[in-house]
PDB file of C-alpha atoms in Angstrom:
ATOM      1  CA  MET A 193      -0.211  -0.079   0.591  1.00 44.00           C
ATOM      2  CA  THR A 194       1.095   2.707  -0.599  1.00 45.00           C
ATOM      3  CA  GLY A 195       0.280   7.084  -0.672  1.00 44.00           C
ATOM      4  CA  PRO A 196      -1.707   9.088   2.144  1.00 41.00           C
ATOM      5  CA  GLU A 197      -4.073   6.082   3.826  1.00 44.00           C
ATOM      6  CA  ALA A 198      -0.530   4.055   3.346  1.00 52.00           C
ATOM      7  CA  PRO A 199       0.305   3.369   7.219  1.00 52.00           C
ATOM      8  CA  ALA A 200       3.032   5.939   8.912  1.00 55.00           C
ATOM      9  CA  ARG A 201       7.175   4.487   9.020  1.00 66.00           C
ATOM     10  CA  PRO A 202       8.404   3.838  12.186  1.00 57.00           C
ATOM     11  CA  GLY A 203      11.289   6.514  12.619  1.00 60.00           C
ATOM     12  CA  ARG A 204      12.888   8.201   9.897  1.00 88.00           C
ATOM     13  CA  GLU A 205      15.993   6.583   8.194  1.00 94.00           C
ATOM     14  CA  VAL A 206      15.633   3.796   5.919  1.00 95.00           C
ATOM     15  CA  ARG A 207      17.312   1.616   7.837  1.00 90.00           C
ATOM     16  CA  SER A 208      14.550   2.255  10.287  1.00 94.00           C
ATOM     17  CA  ARG A 209      11.178   2.470   8.455  1.00 96.00           C
ATOM     18  CA  TYR A 210      10.669  -1.986   8.391  1.00 96.00           C
ATOM     19  CA  THR A 211      10.051  -4.308  11.154  1.00 96.00           C
ATOM     20  CA  ALA A 212       9.828  -8.434  10.689  1.00 96.00           C
ATOM     21  CA  ALA A 213       6.532  -7.758  10.391  1.00 96.00           C
ATOM     22  CA  ASP A 214       7.048  -6.377   6.840  1.00 97.00           C
ATOM     23  CA  LEU A 215       8.102  -9.210   5.071  1.00 97.00           C
ATOM     24  CA  GLY A 216       5.236 -10.513   3.997  1.00 97.00           C
ATOM     25  CA  VAL A 217       4.957  -8.545   1.201  1.00 98.00           C
ATOM     26  CA  PHE A 218       7.620 -10.178  -0.542  1.00 98.00           C
ATOM     27  CA  THR A 219       6.136 -13.134  -3.676  1.00 97.00           C
ATOM     28  CA  ARG A 220       7.427 -16.125  -3.069  1.00 96.00           C
ATOM     29  CA  ASP A 221       9.703 -15.975  -5.716  1.00 95.00           C
ATOM     30  CA  GLU A 222      11.278 -13.226  -4.253  1.00 97.00           C
ATOM     31  CA  ALA A 223      11.261 -14.320  -0.567  1.00 97.00           C
ATOM     32  CA  SER A 224      13.455 -16.798  -2.083  1.00 95.00           C
ATOM     33  CA  ARG A 225      16.097 -14.709  -2.924  1.00 94.00           C
ATOM     34  CA  PHE A 226      16.128 -11.739  -0.081  1.00 96.00           C
ATOM     35  CA  ILE A 227      14.909 -13.420   3.015  1.00 96.00           C
ATOM     36  CA  PRO A 228      16.286 -17.111   2.421  1.00 94.00           C
ATOM     37  CA  ARG A 229      15.707 -19.010   5.624  1.00 94.00           C
ATOM     38  CA  GLY A 230      12.439 -17.383   5.553  1.00 93.00           C
ATOM     39  CA  ASP A 231      13.555 -14.377   7.968  1.00 94.00           C
ATOM     40  CA  GLY A 232      15.642 -11.307   8.637  1.00 95.00           C
ATOM     41  CA  ASP A 233      16.096  -8.101  10.583  1.00 96.00           C
ATOM     42  CA  PRO A 234      15.561  -4.764   8.374  1.00 96.00           C
ATOM     43  CA  ARG A 235      17.483  -3.544  10.799  1.00 95.00           C
ATOM     44  CA  ASN A 236      19.566  -4.927  10.358  1.00 95.00           C
ATOM     45  CA  ASP A 237      20.299  -5.732   7.184  1.00 95.00           C
ATOM     46  CA  VAL A 238      20.251  -2.462   4.439  1.00 94.00           C
ATOM     47  CA  MET A 239      19.927  -4.475   2.096  1.00 94.00           C
ATOM     48  CA  LEU A 240      16.895  -5.363   2.890  1.00 96.00           C
ATOM     49  CA  ALA A 241      15.515  -3.084   4.480  1.00 97.00           C
ATOM     50  CA  TRP A 242      15.546  -1.426   0.009  1.00 97.00           C
ATOM     51  CA  GLU A 243      14.005  -3.782  -0.778  1.00 97.00           C
ATOM     52  CA  LEU A 244      10.845  -3.209   0.857  1.00 98.00           C
ATOM     53  CA  LEU A 245      11.378   0.689  -0.007  1.00 98.00           C
ATOM     54  CA  TYR A 246      10.877  -0.241  -3.263  1.00 98.00           C
ATOM     55  CA  ARG A 247       8.119  -2.800  -1.994  1.00 98.00           C
ATOM     56  CA  LEU A 248       6.800  -0.672  -0.129  1.00 98.00           C
ATOM     57  CA  GLU A 249       6.927   3.580  -0.476  1.00 98.00           C
ATOM     58  CA  PRO A 250       7.474   2.626  -4.268  1.00 98.00           C
ATOM     59  CA  GLU A 251       6.701   7.203  -4.806  1.00 98.00           C
ATOM     60  CA  LEU A 252       9.880   7.806  -1.892  1.00 98.00           C
ATOM     61  CA  TYR A 253      12.340   5.693  -3.468  1.00 98.00           C
ATOM     62  CA  ASP A 254      11.537   7.518  -6.740  1.00 98.00           C
ATOM     63  CA  ARG A 255      11.923  10.557  -5.422  1.00 98.00           C
ATOM     64  CA  LEU A 256      15.739   9.779  -4.692  1.00 97.00           C
ATOM     65  CA  ALA A 257      16.833   7.808  -7.543  1.00 97.00           C
ATOM     66  CA  SER A 258      15.006  11.337  -9.466  1.00 96.00           C
ATOM     67  CA  VAL A 259      18.240  13.360  -8.424  1.00 97.00           C
ATOM     68  CA  GLU A 260      20.482  10.842  -8.239  1.00 96.00           C
ATOM     69  CA  ARG A 261      21.593  11.304 -12.362  1.00 95.00           C
ATOM     70  CA  LEU A 262      23.926   9.761 -13.573  1.00 97.00           C
ATOM     71  CA  HIS A 263      27.186  11.403 -15.189  1.00 97.00           C
ATOM     72  CA  PRO A 264      26.652  11.938 -18.841  1.00 96.00           C
ATOM     73  CA  GLY A 265      29.492  10.360 -19.860  1.00 97.00           C
ATOM     74  CA  VAL A 266      28.425   7.506 -18.873  1.00 97.00           C
ATOM     75  CA  VAL A 267      25.052   7.552 -20.547  1.00 94.00           C
ATOM     76  CA  ASP A 268      27.311   8.904 -23.836  1.00 96.00           C
ATOM     77  CA  TRP A 269      28.904   5.586 -23.904  1.00 97.00           C
ATOM     78  CA  LEU A 270      26.169   3.070 -24.093  1.00 96.00           C
ATOM     79  CA  PRO A 271      26.502   1.687 -27.715  1.00 93.00           C
ATOM     80  CA  ARG A 272      23.974   4.310 -30.235  1.00 91.00           C
ATOM     81  CA  HIS A 273      21.100   2.634 -32.935  1.00 92.00           C
ATOM     82  CA  VAL A 274      21.015  -0.636 -31.609  1.00 95.00           C
ATOM     83  CA  ASP A 275      18.323  -3.657 -32.927  1.00 96.00           C
ATOM     84  CA  ARG A 276      17.687  -4.551 -28.747  1.00 97.00           C
ATOM     85  CA  ILE A 277      18.811  -3.659 -25.320  1.00 98.00           C
ATOM     86  CA  ALA A 278      17.861  -5.482 -22.418  1.00 98.00           C
ATOM     87  CA  GLU A 279      18.082  -3.513 -19.511  1.00 98.00           C
ATOM     88  CA  VAL A 280      18.540  -5.399 -15.600  1.00 98.00           C
ATOM     89  CA  GLY A 281      17.006  -4.005 -12.419  1.00 97.00           C
ATOM     90  CA  ALA A 282      15.972  -1.152 -14.098  1.00 98.00           C
ATOM     91  CA  GLY A 283      13.414   0.060 -11.351  1.00 98.00           C
ATOM     92  CA  THR A 284      11.672   3.089 -11.601  1.00 98.00           C
ATOM     93  CA  GLY A 285      13.477   4.121 -15.147  1.00 97.00           C
ATOM     94  CA  ARG A 286      17.116   6.267 -14.184  1.00 95.00           C
ATOM     95  CA  LEU A 287      18.505   4.563 -17.366  1.00 97.00           C
ATOM     96  CA  THR A 288      15.109   3.311 -19.101  1.00 97.00           C
ATOM     97  CA  MET A 289      14.238   6.986 -20.427  1.00 92.00           C
ATOM     98  CA  GLU A 290      18.270   7.153 -21.462  1.00 92.00           C
ATOM     99  CA  LEU A 291      18.140   3.344 -23.048  1.00 95.00           C
ATOM    100  CA  ALA A 292      14.230   3.916 -25.015  1.00 92.00           C
ATOM    101  CA  GLY A 293      16.291   5.950 -28.135  1.00 87.00           C
ATOM    102  CA  ARG A 294      18.797   3.814 -27.656  1.00 92.00           C
ATOM    103  CA  GLY A 295      17.760   0.408 -29.496  1.00 92.00           C
ATOM    104  CA  ARG A 296      14.989  -0.360 -32.020  1.00 93.00           C
ATOM    105  CA  HIS A 297      13.749  -2.188 -29.208  1.00 95.00           C
ATOM    106  CA  VAL A 298      14.774  -2.270 -25.283  1.00 97.00           C
ATOM    107  CA  VAL A 299      12.741  -4.633 -22.962  1.00 98.00           C
ATOM    108  CA  ALA A 300      13.061  -3.644 -18.694  1.00 98.00           C
ATOM    109  CA  ALA A 301      13.508  -5.995 -16.581  1.00 98.00           C
ATOM    110  CA  GLU A 302      12.623  -5.326 -13.190  1.00 98.00           C
ATOM    111  CA  PRO A 303      10.684  -7.781 -10.141  1.00 97.00           C
ATOM    112  CA  ALA A 304       8.988  -5.125  -8.693  1.00 98.00           C
ATOM    113  CA  LEU A 305       5.315  -4.348  -9.113  1.00 98.00           C
ATOM    114  CA  PRO A 306       5.256  -1.651  -7.579  1.00 98.00           C
ATOM    115  CA  LEU A 307       8.091  -0.363  -9.416  1.00 98.00           C
ATOM    116  CA  ARG A 308       7.385  -1.491 -12.385  1.00 98.00           C
ATOM    117  CA  ARG A 309       4.145  -0.201 -12.201  1.00 98.00           C
ATOM    118  CA  ILE A 310       5.873   4.043 -11.891  1.00 98.00           C
ATOM    119  CA  LEU A 311       8.424   2.753 -14.786  1.00 98.00           C
ATOM    120  CA  ARG A 312       5.267   2.124 -17.038  1.00 97.00           C
ATOM    121  CA  ARG A 313       3.534   5.321 -16.381  1.00 97.00           C
ATOM    122  CA  LYS A 314       6.902   7.523 -16.915  1.00 96.00           C
ATOM    123  CA  LEU A 315       7.396   5.707 -20.112  1.00 96.00           C
ATOM    124  CA  ALA A 316       3.927   6.670 -21.858  1.00 95.00           C
ATOM    125  CA  ALA A 317       4.604   9.528 -20.193  1.00 95.00           C
ATOM    126  CA  GLY A 318       7.569  10.334 -22.474  1.00 92.00           C
ATOM    127  CA  GLY A 319       5.424   9.001 -25.185  1.00 92.00           C
ATOM    128  CA  HIS A 320       7.851   5.390 -25.454  1.00 90.00           C
ATOM    129  CA  GLY A 321       5.090   3.063 -24.578  1.00 83.00           C
ATOM    130  CA  ASP A 322       4.903   1.613 -27.400  1.00 87.00           C
ATOM    131  CA  ARG A 323       9.246   1.756 -27.571  1.00 88.00           C
ATOM    132  CA  VAL A 324       9.999  -0.522 -24.368  1.00 96.00           C
ATOM    133  CA  ARG A 325       8.386  -3.303 -22.497  1.00 97.00           C
ATOM    134  CA  VAL A 326       8.858  -4.054 -19.568  1.00 98.00           C
ATOM    135  CA  ILE A 327       8.936  -7.063 -18.397  1.00 98.00           C
ATOM    136  CA  HIS A 328       8.603  -9.426 -14.730  1.00 98.00           C
ATOM    137  CA  GLY A 329      12.736 -11.286 -14.580  1.00 97.00           C
ATOM    138  CA  PHE A 330      14.903 -10.909 -12.138  1.00 97.00           C
ATOM    139  CA  PHE A 331      19.384 -11.395 -12.563  1.00 96.00           C
ATOM    140  CA  ASP A 332      19.447 -14.831 -12.323  1.00 96.00           C
ATOM    141  CA  GLN A 333      16.347 -15.893 -13.802  1.00 96.00           C
ATOM    142  CA  LEU A 334      15.557 -13.227 -16.822  1.00 98.00           C
ATOM    143  CA  PRO A 335      12.573 -13.787 -19.705  1.00 98.00           C
ATOM    144  CA  LEU A 336      14.505 -13.327 -22.537  1.00 98.00           C
ATOM    145  CA  PRO A 337      16.034 -16.417 -25.498  1.00 98.00           C
ATOM    146  CA  ALA A 338      20.193 -16.103 -25.455  1.00 98.00           C
ATOM    147  CA  ASP A 339      21.906 -13.893 -27.636  1.00 98.00           C
ATOM    148  CA  PHE A 340      18.002 -12.249 -28.103  1.00 98.00           C
ATOM    149  CA  ALA A 341      20.257  -7.897 -27.283  1.00 98.00           C
ATOM    150  CA  ASP A 342      23.292  -6.354 -28.070  1.00 98.00           C
ATOM    151  CA  LEU A 343      24.167  -4.478 -24.757  1.00 98.00           C
ATOM    152  CA  VAL A 344      22.913  -6.243 -21.653  1.00 98.00           C
ATOM    153  CA  VAL A 345      22.614  -3.373 -19.053  1.00 98.00           C
ATOM    154  CA  ALA A 346      21.865  -2.991 -15.381  1.00 98.00           C
ATOM    155  CA  CYS A 347      22.372  -0.417 -12.773  1.00 97.00           C
ATOM    156  CA  SER A 348      22.379   0.870  -9.558  1.00 95.00           C
ATOM    157  CA  ALA A 349      21.870  -2.638  -8.714  1.00 95.00           C
ATOM    158  CA  PHE A 350      23.528  -5.557  -9.317  1.00 96.00           C
ATOM    159  CA  THR A 351      26.185  -7.345  -6.857  1.00 95.00           C
ATOM    160  CA  PRO A 352      27.755  -9.701  -5.966  1.00 95.00           C
ATOM    161  CA  SER A 353      25.312 -10.729  -3.480  1.00 93.00           C
ATOM    162  CA  PRO A 354      23.065 -13.682  -5.005  1.00 91.00           C
ATOM    163  CA  GLY A 355      19.972 -12.203  -3.762  1.00 89.00           C
ATOM    164  CA  HIS A 356      20.863  -8.663  -6.222  1.00 93.00           C
ATOM    165  CA  GLY A 357      23.198 -10.919  -9.481  1.00 95.00           C
ATOM    166  CA  GLY A 358      26.042 -12.864  -8.463  1.00 96.00           C
ATOM    167  CA  GLU A 359      27.961 -15.652 -10.060  1.00 97.00           C
ATOM    168  CA  ALA A 360      25.055 -16.506 -11.984  1.00 97.00           C
ATOM    169  CA  GLY A 361      23.638 -13.118 -12.542  1.00 97.00           C
ATOM    170  CA  LEU A 362      26.213 -12.118 -14.383  1.00 97.00           C
ATOM    171  CA  VAL A 363      26.055 -15.650 -16.016  1.00 98.00           C
ATOM    172  CA  GLU A 364      22.855 -15.377 -17.001  1.00 98.00           C
ATOM    173  CA  MET A 365      22.834 -11.864 -18.503  1.00 98.00           C
ATOM    174  CA  GLU A 366      26.122 -12.913 -20.354  1.00 98.00           C
ATOM    175  CA  ARG A 367      23.225 -15.661 -21.882  1.00 98.00           C
ATOM    176  CA  VAL A 368      21.182 -12.728 -23.145  1.00 98.00           C
ATOM    177  CA  CYS A 369      23.975 -10.626 -24.856  1.00 98.00           C
ATOM    178  CA  ARG A 370      24.521 -11.426 -28.025  1.00 98.00           C
ATOM    179  CA  PRO A 371      28.481 -12.694 -29.287  1.00 98.00           C
ATOM    180  CA  GLY A 372      30.144  -8.872 -30.357  1.00 97.00           C
ATOM    181  CA  GLY A 373      27.223  -7.760 -27.666  1.00 98.00           C
ATOM    182  CA  CYS A 374      27.999  -5.726 -24.634  1.00 98.00           C
ATOM    183  CA  VAL A 375      27.112  -5.931 -21.029  1.00 98.00           C
ATOM    184  CA  ALA A 376      26.748  -3.129 -18.545  1.00 98.00           C
ATOM    185  CA  ILE A 377      27.172  -2.173 -15.484  1.00 98.00           C
ATOM    186  CA  ILE A 378      26.850   1.824 -14.368  1.00 98.00           C
ATOM    187  CA  TRP A 379      27.193   2.762 -10.769  1.00 97.00           C
ATOM    188  CA  PRO A 380      29.253  -0.745  -9.556  1.00 95.00           C
ATOM    189  CA  ASN A 381      30.076  -1.218  -5.624  1.00 89.00           C
ATOM    190  CA  HIS A 382      32.436  -3.620  -6.398  1.00 93.00           C
ATOM    191  CA  LEU A 383      34.909  -3.325  -9.462  1.00 94.00           C
ATOM    192  CA  GLY A 384      37.058  -5.809  -7.893  1.00 95.00           C
ATOM    193  CA  TRP A 385      34.989  -8.244  -7.764  1.00 97.00           C
ATOM    194  CA  LEU A 386      33.825  -8.140 -11.562  1.00 98.00           C
ATOM    195  CA  THR A 387      37.721  -7.322 -13.019  1.00 97.00           C
ATOM    196  CA  ALA A 388      38.166 -11.218 -11.778  1.00 97.00           C
ATOM    197  CA  ARG A 389      35.184 -12.213 -14.158  1.00 97.00           C
ATOM    198  CA  GLY A 390      36.610  -9.765 -17.113  1.00 97.00           C
ATOM    199  CA  TYR A 391      35.293  -6.736 -16.696  1.00 98.00           C
ATOM    200  CA  ARG A 392      36.829  -3.763 -17.820  1.00 98.00           C
ATOM    201  CA  HIS A 393      36.120   0.446 -16.389  1.00 97.00           C
ATOM    202  CA  VAL A 394      35.552   3.118 -17.080  1.00 97.00           C
ATOM    203  CA  SER A 395      35.723   5.928 -14.963  1.00 98.00           C
ATOM    204  CA  PHE A 396      35.057  10.210 -16.251  1.00 98.00           C
ATOM    205  CA  PRO A 397      35.626  13.060 -14.129  1.00 97.00           C
ATOM    206  CA  GLY A 398      34.274  16.239 -13.301  1.00 95.00           C
ATOM    207  CA  PRO A 399      32.186  17.503 -10.108  1.00 95.00           C
ATOM    208  CA  MET A 400      29.008  15.853  -9.259  1.00 97.00           C
ATOM    209  CA  PHE A 401      26.030  16.591  -7.228  1.00 97.00           C
ATOM    210  CA  VAL A 402      22.749  15.675  -6.342  1.00 97.00           C
ATOM    211  CA  GLU A 403      20.115  18.400  -7.559  1.00 97.00           C
ATOM    212  CA  PHE A 404      17.808  18.391  -5.412  1.00 97.00           C
ATOM    213  CA  GLY A 405      13.803  20.542  -5.970  1.00 96.00           C
ATOM    214  CA  SER A 406      14.612  22.803  -3.268  1.00 98.00           C
ATOM    215  CA  HIS A 407      16.992  22.730   0.171  1.00 98.00           C
ATOM    216  CA  GLU A 408      13.245  21.521   2.000  1.00 97.00           C
ATOM    217  CA  GLU A 409      13.423  18.320   0.108  1.00 97.00           C
ATOM    218  CA  ALA A 410      17.531  17.958   0.288  1.00 97.00           C
ATOM    219  CA  VAL A 411      16.751  17.988   3.611  1.00 97.00           C
ATOM    220  CA  GLU A 412      13.595  15.578   4.049  1.00 97.00           C
ATOM    221  CA  LEU A 413      15.514  13.374   1.304  1.00 97.00           C
ATOM    222  CA  ALA A 414      18.684  13.668   3.616  1.00 97.00           C
ATOM    223  CA  GLU A 415      17.282  12.435   6.765  1.00 96.00           C
ATOM    224  CA  ILE A 416      16.107   9.532   5.251  1.00 97.00           C
ATOM    225  CA  PHE A 417      18.625   8.051   2.957  1.00 97.00           C
ATOM    226  CA  TYR A 418      21.508  10.328   3.682  1.00 96.00           C
ATOM    227  CA  PRO A 419      21.559  10.328   7.776  1.00 95.00           C
ATOM    228  CA  LYS A 420      25.425  11.457   7.929  1.00 95.00           C
ATOM    229  CA  ALA A 421      25.583  14.234   5.769  1.00 97.00           C
ATOM    230  CA  ALA A 422      21.890  15.783   7.453  1.00 96.00           C
ATOM    231  CA  GLY A 423      22.718  18.307   9.101  1.00 96.00           C
ATOM    232  CA  GLU A 424      25.727  20.014   7.447  1.00 97.00           C
ATOM    233  CA  ILE A 425      23.406  20.087   4.201  1.00 98.00           C
ATOM    234  CA  ARG A 426      20.919  22.242   6.692  1.00 97.00           C
ATOM    235  CA  ARG A 427      23.239  23.803   8.422  1.00 97.00           C
ATOM    236  CA  HIS A 428      24.921  25.188   4.451  1.00 97.00           C
ATOM    237  CA  GLY A 429      21.179  25.876   3.345  1.00 98.00           C
ATOM    238  CA  TRP A 430      22.200  23.226   0.206  1.00 97.00           C
ATOM    239  CA  ARG A 431      20.300  22.485  -2.902  1.00 97.00           C
ATOM    240  CA  LYS A 432      23.242  21.048  -4.963  1.00 97.00           C
ATOM    241  CA  VAL A 433      25.217  18.697  -3.053  1.00 98.00           C
ATOM    242  CA  PRO A 434      28.100  17.053  -3.221  1.00 97.00           C
ATOM    243  CA  PHE A 435      28.178  13.515  -3.962  1.00 97.00           C
ATOM    244  CA  GLU A 436      31.068  13.264  -1.007  1.00 95.00           C
ATOM    245  CA  VAL A 437      29.168  15.044   1.105  1.00 97.00           C
ATOM    246  CA  LEU A 438      26.855  12.254   1.181  1.00 95.00           C
ATOM    247  CA  GLY A 439      29.154  10.134   1.733  1.00 93.00           C
ATOM    248  CA  ILE A 440      29.241   7.579  -1.151  1.00 92.00           C
ATOM    249  CA  ASN A 441      30.682   7.139  -4.676  1.00 94.00           C
ATOM    250  CA  PRO A 442      28.695   9.128  -7.794  1.00 97.00           C
ATOM    251  CA  PRO A 443      27.418   7.910 -10.315  1.00 97.00           C
ATOM    252  CA  ARG A 444      30.431   7.694 -12.561  1.00 97.00           C
ATOM    253  CA  ASP A 445      31.529   4.627 -12.879  1.00 97.00           C
ATOM    254  CA  LEU A 446      30.531   1.572 -15.107  1.00 97.00           C
ATOM    255  CA  ALA A 447      32.084  -1.854 -15.498  1.00 98.00           C
ATOM    256  CA  TYR A 448      31.741  -3.363 -18.998  1.00 98.00           C
ATOM    257  CA  LYS A 449      32.951  -7.136 -20.968  1.00 98.00           C
ATOM    258  CA  VAL A 450      32.428  -7.386 -24.963  1.00 98.00           C
ATOM    259  CA  LEU A 451      31.491 -11.190 -25.712  1.00 97.00           C
ATOM    260  CA  ALA A 452      33.680 -12.829 -27.197  1.00 95.00           C
ATOM    261  CA  GLN A 453      32.174 -13.282 -31.063  1.00 90.00           C
TER     262      GLN A 453
END
């Protein structure tokens, strides 16, 4: 449940917004990946808290994703005028809207139903509803044929964790990519893990900021997602906040592999 009828969440920081009582929101397939033992505590597992955020407060997540913009060099690096693109972990479309103009056919896979709904709404509003097909799919189980896409890409979603990609997810992304095509992981959080598996690294220079709609929004979202930086943002009256102040790496990196022909 989302919107004005949704129950108030205890606390403000994302890690303290949910409890074990919220785990029932997961489908059977989601539970098998995110709580394989059947239990978990989002207050002690931040990745689990984020999965609950996607399903319980998707509009809140979308507000954050909308202001954490990718480095323009990352987007420009991606191939243009390809036939087919497959995006995995599409979320609410941080990258999907950019991909819509780069391939004749784009498939965006996202496991969380509330995020898929927002993505479909955005695509329709942007006139991309016919070009991009939004589907349900996990990293390790994509409902796409082998050698399907010229570009298979994930943005701010893939990790070495089995529930969020891992070895099985990387193998599945490479299965869907045609020989000579490219698999790209944008904003990776474990570059060493990927380079050990044959991926190359590209990084784009320059200062980067999270540009909130207002100072009030900057404080509000920082208290939820960047609590250690909220005080400094409040003191400076910032609306445009350097990524370094937030304590996270800017979205300026990608790892990629061109598959052998």
